[in-house]
Tab-separated table of C-alpha atoms and ligand atoms in Angstrom:
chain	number	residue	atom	x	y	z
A	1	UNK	CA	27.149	-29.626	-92.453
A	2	UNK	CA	26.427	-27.007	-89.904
A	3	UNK	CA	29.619	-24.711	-89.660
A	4	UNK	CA	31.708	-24.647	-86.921
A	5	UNK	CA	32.642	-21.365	-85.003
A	6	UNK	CA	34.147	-18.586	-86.508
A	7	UNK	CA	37.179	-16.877	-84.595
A	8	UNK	CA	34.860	-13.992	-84.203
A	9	UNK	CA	32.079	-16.564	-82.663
A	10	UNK	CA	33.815	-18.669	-79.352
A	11	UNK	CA	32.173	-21.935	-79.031
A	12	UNK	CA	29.687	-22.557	-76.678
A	13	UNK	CA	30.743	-26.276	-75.779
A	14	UNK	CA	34.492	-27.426	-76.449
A	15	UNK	CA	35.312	-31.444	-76.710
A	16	UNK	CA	38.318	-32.698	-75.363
A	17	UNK	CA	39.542	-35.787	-76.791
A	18	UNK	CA	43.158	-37.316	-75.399
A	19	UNK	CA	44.930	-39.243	-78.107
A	20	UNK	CA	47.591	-41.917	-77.576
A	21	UNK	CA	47.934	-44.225	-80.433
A	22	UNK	CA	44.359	-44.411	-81.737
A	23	UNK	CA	44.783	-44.284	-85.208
A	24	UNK	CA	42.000	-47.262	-86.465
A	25	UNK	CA	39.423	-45.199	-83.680
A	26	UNK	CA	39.317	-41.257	-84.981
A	27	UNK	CA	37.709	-41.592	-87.891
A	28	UNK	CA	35.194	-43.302	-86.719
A	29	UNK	CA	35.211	-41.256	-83.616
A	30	UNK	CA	34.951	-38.236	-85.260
A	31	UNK	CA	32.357	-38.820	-88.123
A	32	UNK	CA	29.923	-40.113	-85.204
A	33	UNK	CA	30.758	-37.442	-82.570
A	34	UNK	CA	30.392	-34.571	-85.365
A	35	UNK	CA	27.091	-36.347	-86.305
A	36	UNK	CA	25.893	-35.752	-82.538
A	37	UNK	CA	27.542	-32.289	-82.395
A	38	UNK	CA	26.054	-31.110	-85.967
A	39	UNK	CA	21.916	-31.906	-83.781
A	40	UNK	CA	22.829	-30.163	-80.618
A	41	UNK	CA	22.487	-26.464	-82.486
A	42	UNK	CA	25.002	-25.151	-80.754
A	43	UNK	CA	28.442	-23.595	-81.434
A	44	UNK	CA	31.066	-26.373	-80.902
A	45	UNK	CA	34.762	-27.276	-80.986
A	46	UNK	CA	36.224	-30.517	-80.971
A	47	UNK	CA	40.067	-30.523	-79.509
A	48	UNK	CA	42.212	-33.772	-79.648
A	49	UNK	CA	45.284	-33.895	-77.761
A	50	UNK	CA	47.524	-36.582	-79.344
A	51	UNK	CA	49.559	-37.401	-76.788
A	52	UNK	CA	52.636	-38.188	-79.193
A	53	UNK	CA	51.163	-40.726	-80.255
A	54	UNK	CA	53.710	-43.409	-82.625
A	55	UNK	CA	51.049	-44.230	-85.098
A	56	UNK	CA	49.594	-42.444	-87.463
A	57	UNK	CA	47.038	-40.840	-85.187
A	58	UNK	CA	48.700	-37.512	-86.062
A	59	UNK	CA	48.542	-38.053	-90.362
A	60	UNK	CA	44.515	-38.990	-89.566
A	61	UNK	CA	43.571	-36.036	-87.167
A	62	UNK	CA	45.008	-33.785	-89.900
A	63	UNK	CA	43.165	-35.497	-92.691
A	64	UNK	CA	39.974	-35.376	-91.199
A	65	UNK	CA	40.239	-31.392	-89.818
A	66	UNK	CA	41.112	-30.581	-93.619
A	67	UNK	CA	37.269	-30.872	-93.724
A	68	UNK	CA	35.933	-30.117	-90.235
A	69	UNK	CA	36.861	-26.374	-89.156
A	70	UNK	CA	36.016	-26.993	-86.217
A	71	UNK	CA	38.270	-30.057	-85.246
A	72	UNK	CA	41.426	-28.608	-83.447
A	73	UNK	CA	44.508	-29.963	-83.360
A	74	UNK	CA	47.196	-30.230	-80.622
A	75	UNK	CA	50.419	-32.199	-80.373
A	76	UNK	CA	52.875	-33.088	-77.337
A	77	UNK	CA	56.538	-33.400	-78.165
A	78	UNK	CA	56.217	-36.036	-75.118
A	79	UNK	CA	53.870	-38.534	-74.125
A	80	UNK	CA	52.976	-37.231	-70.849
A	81	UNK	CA	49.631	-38.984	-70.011
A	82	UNK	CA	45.751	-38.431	-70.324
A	83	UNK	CA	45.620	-35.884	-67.722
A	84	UNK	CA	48.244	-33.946	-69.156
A	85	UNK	CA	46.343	-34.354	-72.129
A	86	UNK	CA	43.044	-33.520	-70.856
A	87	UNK	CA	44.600	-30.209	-69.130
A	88	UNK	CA	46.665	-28.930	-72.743
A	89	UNK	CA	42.674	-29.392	-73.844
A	90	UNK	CA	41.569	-27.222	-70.970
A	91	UNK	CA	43.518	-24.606	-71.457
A	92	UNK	CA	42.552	-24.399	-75.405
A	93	UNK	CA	38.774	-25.428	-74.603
A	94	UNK	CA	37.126	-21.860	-75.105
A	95	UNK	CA	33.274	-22.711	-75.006
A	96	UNK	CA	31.590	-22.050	-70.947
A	97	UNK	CA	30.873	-26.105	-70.880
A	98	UNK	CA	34.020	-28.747	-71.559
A	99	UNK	CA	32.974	-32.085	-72.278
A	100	UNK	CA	35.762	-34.778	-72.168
A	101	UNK	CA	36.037	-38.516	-73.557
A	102	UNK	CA	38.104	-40.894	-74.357
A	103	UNK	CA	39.335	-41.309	-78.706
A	104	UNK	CA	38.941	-45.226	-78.429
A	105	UNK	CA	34.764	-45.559	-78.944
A	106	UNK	CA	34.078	-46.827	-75.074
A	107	UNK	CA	32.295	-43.687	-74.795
A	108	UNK	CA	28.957	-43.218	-77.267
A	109	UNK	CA	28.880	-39.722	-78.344
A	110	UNK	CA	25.370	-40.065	-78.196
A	111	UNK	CA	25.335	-39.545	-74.471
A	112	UNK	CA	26.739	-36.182	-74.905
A	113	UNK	CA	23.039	-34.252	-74.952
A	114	UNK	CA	21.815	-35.712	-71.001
A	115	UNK	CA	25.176	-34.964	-69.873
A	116	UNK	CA	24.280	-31.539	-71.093
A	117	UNK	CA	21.151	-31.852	-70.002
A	118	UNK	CA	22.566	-32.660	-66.473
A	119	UNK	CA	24.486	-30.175	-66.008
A	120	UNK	CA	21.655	-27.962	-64.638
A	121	UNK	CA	21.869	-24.327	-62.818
A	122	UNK	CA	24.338	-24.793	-59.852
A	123	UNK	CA	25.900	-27.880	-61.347
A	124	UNK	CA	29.454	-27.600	-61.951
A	125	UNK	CA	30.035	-31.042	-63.490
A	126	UNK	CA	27.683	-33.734	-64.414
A	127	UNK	CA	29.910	-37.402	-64.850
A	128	UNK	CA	29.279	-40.187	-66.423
A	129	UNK	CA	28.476	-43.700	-64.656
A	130	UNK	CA	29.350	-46.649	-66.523
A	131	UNK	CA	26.016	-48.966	-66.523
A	132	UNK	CA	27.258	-52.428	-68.293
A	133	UNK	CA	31.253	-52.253	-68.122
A	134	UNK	CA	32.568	-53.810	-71.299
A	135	UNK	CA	36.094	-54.660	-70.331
A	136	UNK	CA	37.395	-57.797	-68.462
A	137	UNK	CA	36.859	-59.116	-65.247
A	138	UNK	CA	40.183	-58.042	-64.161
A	139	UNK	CA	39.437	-55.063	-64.883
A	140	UNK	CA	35.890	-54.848	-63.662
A	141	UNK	CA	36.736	-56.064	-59.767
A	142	UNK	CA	40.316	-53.768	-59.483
A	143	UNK	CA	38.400	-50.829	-60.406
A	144	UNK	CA	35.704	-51.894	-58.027
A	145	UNK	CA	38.397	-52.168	-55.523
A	146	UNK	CA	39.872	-48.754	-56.125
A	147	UNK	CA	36.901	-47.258	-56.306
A	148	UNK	CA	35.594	-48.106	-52.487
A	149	UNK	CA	39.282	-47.550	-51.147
A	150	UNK	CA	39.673	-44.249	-53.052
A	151	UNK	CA	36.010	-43.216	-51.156
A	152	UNK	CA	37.122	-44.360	-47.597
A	153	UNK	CA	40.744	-42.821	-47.932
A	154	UNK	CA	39.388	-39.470	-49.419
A	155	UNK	CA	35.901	-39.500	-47.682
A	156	UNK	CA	34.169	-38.860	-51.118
A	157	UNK	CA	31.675	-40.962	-53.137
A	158	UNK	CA	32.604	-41.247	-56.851
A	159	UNK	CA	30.597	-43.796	-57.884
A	160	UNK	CA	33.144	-44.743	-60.946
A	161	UNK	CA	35.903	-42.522	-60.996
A	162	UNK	CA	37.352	-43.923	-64.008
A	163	UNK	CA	35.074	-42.589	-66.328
A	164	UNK	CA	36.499	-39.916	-67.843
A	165	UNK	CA	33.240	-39.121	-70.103
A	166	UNK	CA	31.895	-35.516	-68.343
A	167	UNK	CA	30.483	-32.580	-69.084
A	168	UNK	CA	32.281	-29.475	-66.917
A	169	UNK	CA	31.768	-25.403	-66.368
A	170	UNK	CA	34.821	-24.014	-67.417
A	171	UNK	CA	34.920	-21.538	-64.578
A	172	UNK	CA	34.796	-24.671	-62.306
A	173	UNK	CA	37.986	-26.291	-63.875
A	174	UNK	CA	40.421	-23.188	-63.284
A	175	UNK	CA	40.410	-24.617	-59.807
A	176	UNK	CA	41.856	-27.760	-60.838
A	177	UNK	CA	45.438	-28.802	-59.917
A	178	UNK	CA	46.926	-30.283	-62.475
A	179	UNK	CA	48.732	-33.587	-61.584
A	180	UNK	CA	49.199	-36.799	-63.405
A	181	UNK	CA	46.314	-38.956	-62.377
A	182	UNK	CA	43.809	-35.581	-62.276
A	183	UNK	CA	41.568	-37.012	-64.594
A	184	UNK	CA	40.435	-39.776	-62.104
A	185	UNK	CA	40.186	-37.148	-59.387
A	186	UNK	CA	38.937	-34.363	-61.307
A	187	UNK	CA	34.847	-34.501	-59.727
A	188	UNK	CA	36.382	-35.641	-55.775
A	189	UNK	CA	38.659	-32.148	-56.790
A	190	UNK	CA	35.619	-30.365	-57.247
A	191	UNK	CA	33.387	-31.527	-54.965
A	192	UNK	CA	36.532	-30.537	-52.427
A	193	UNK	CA	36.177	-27.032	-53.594
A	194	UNK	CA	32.661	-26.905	-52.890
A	195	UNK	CA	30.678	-27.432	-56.254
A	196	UNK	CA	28.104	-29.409	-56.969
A	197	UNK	CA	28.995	-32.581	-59.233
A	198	UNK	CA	26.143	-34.745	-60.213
A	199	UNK	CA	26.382	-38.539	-61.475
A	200	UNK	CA	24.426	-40.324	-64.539
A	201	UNK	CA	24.580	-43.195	-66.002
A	202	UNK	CA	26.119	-43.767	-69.743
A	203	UNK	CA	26.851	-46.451	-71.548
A	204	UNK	CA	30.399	-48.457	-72.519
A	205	UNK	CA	31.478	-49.881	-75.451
A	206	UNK	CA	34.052	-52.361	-75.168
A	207	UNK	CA	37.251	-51.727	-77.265
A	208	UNK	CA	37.143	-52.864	-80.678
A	209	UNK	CA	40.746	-51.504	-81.978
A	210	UNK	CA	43.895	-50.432	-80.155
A	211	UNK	CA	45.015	-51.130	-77.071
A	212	UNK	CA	44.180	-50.152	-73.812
A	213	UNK	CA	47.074	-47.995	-71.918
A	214	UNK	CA	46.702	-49.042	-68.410
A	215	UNK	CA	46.338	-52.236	-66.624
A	216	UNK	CA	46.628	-52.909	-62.632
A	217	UNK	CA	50.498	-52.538	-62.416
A	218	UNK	CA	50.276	-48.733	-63.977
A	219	UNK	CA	46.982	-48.147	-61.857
A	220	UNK	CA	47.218	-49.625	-58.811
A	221	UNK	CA	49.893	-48.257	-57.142
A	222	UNK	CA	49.944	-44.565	-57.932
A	223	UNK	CA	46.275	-45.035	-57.442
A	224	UNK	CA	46.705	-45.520	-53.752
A	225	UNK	CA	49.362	-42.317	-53.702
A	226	UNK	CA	46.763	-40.668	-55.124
A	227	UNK	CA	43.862	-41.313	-52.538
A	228	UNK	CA	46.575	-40.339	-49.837
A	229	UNK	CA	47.121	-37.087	-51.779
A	230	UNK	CA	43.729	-36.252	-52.036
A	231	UNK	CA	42.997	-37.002	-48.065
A	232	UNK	CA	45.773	-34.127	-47.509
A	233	UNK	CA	44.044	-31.956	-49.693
A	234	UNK	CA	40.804	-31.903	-48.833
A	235	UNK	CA	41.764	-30.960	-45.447
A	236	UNK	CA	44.605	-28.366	-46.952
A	237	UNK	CA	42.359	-26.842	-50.109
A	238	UNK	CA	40.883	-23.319	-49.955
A	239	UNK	CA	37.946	-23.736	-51.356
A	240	UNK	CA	37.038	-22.062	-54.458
A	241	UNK	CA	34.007	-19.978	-53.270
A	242	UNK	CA	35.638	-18.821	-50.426
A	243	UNK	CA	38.040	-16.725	-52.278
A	244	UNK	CA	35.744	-15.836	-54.686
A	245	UNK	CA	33.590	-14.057	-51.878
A	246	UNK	CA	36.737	-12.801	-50.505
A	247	UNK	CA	38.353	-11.476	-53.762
A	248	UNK	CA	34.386	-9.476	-54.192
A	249	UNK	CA	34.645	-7.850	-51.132
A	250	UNK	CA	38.095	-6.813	-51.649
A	251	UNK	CA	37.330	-4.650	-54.396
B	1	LIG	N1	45.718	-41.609	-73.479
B	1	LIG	C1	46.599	-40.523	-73.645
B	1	LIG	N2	47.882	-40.647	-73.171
B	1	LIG	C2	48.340	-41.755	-72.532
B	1	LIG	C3	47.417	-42.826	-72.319
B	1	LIG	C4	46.123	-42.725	-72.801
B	1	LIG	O1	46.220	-39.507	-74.233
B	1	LIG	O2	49.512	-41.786	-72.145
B	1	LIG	C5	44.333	-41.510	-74.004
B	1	LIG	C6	43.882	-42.700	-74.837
B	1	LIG	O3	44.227	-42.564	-76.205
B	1	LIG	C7	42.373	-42.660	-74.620
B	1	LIG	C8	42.251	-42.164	-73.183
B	1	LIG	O4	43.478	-41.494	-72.885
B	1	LIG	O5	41.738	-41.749	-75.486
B	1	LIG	C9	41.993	-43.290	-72.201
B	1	LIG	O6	42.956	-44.312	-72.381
B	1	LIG	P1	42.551	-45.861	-72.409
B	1	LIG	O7	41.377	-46.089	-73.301
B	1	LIG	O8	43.775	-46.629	-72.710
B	1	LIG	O9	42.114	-46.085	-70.906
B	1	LIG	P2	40.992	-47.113	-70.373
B	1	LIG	O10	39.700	-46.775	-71.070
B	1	LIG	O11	41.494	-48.461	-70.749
B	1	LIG	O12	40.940	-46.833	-68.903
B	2	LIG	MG1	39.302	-46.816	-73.008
C-alpha cells in the first residue's frame, strides 16, 4: 500500500465523501476507492463527512482509518445535509483538486482518473454526466423535469445537476456560497463567477444497500426556491475574476 501524505507532504487531490447512514456501503466504498487512489501516483486524502449518521457509519469509518492514514474523519453533532457536508469537506480538503462523491456506490471510483483528466488548464471543474441512470422512473423523469426548469429559470445548462460526482480547483470553490442545496448548484455557481466547468459522462450504479435520502417531496419544492435564488444571483454576483484583477491592481 502506497502511503498516504505525511503532515509535512499536503495532498495533491482530497476526496470528499458525505455520509448519512451508510454503514453496509464504506467498506466497500473505501477498499475500491483506495484501490483507484493507490494507481493514480499521486498524494491523496480521502475525507468523509458523516453527517450524524444513526448507524454505525461512525464505528466503520474509524475501523477502516485504523489502517488507512490517509482516510480522514469528520463528524456533525447535527445532521445538516449533503451540502453542509460537502462544504465541512471543503474546508478540510487541502490538496489544489477536490473530488466529491457520494458513500452509497452510485458513483464508480473508477471514473475518478478522466475526471482528472478533464479537468484541463483553464478548467475549474469537470462534472460528471450520468449515462444509464440506475434509479426509478420516478426518479428518472422529476429530475428530468428539474433539470430543464432549473436551466430556463437560471439561464444555465447543467446537463444533470444532480450528480454530485466532480472533480474541482480548490481556488475555484472559495467562491462558493454555502447554502443548503449548494451541491446541486455548485457548477451553475461557478459558471456564474466566470469559470470554465466542463461536462463528461460517468457511469451509475444503482443502490444496492441503504436508503436513498431524498425523494420528490424533499426535492421538488426547495428545488424551485432554489432556481429562483440562483436567477437573483447571477444577476447580483461579482464575479470572481473581477475582484481578483481588482484586488492585483490594488496592491
Ligand atoms: N447525505 C448526507 N446527509 C444527508 C443526506 C445525504 O451526508 O442529510 C449523503 C448520503 O449519505 C450520500 C450522499 O449524501 O453519500 C447523497 O445522498 P443519496 O444517495 O441519498 O442521494 P441520491 O443519490 O439518492 O440523490
Ligand atoms: Mg445516491
Amino acid at each position: 500500500m502506497m502511503p498516504g501524505p505525511t503532515e509535512s507532504e499536503a495532498p495533491e487531490l482530497s476526496v470528499v465523501i458525505p455520509v448519512y447512514n451508510e454503514e453496509e456501503n464504506l467498506r466497500p466504498l473505501i477498499e475500491e476507492l483506495g484501490g483507484v487512489l493507490e494507481e493514480l501516483g499521486r498524494r491523496f486524502e480521502v475525507i468523509c463527512v458523516d453527517d450524524c449518521s444513526t448507524d454505525r457509519s461512525a464505528a466503520v469509518l474509524e475501523e477502516l482509518r485504523r489502517t488507512r492514514p490517509w482516510l480522514k474523519l469528520v463528524r456533525h453533532t447535527a445532521n445538516s445535509g449533503e451540502s453542509a457536508a460537502q462544504a465541512t469537506g471543503f474546508h478540510h480538503a487541502r490538496g489544489g483538486v477536490v473530488v466529491t462523491m457520494d458513500a452509497d456506490l452510485q458513483h464508480d471510483p473508477h471514473d475518478i482518473p478522466r475526471l482528472l483528466d478533464a479537468l484541463t488548464e483553464g478548467v475549474a471543474a469537470a462534472c460528471g454526466v450520468r449515462q444509464k441512470r440506475e434509479d426509478n422512473w420516478v426518479r428518472r423523469l422529476s429530475s428530468r423535469i428539474a433539470n430543464g426548469f432549473r436551466n430556463l429559470v437560471t439561464g444555465d445548462r447543467i446537463s444533470d445537476a444532480g450528480c454530485t460526482f466532480r472533480a474541482i480547483r480548490r481556488e475555484a470553490l472559495r467562491e462558493v456560497p454555502i447554502f443548503n442545496g449548494m451541491h446541486r448548484f455548485l457548477p451553475t455557481i461557478l459558471r456564474f463567477q466566470g469559470f470554465r466547468v466542463v461536462e463528461l459522462p460517468v457511469s451509475h450504479r444503482p443502490r444496492v444497500r441503504g436508503q436513498s435520502k431524498y425523494g420528490i417531496g424533499n426535492r421538488a419544492w426547495r428545488g424551485i426556491l432554489d432556481c429562483l435564488a440562483m436567477r437573483w444571483y447571477r444577476r447580483r454576483c461579482v464575479p470572481a475574476q473581477r475582484w481578483a484583477v481588482e484586488r492585483d491592481e490594488g496592491r
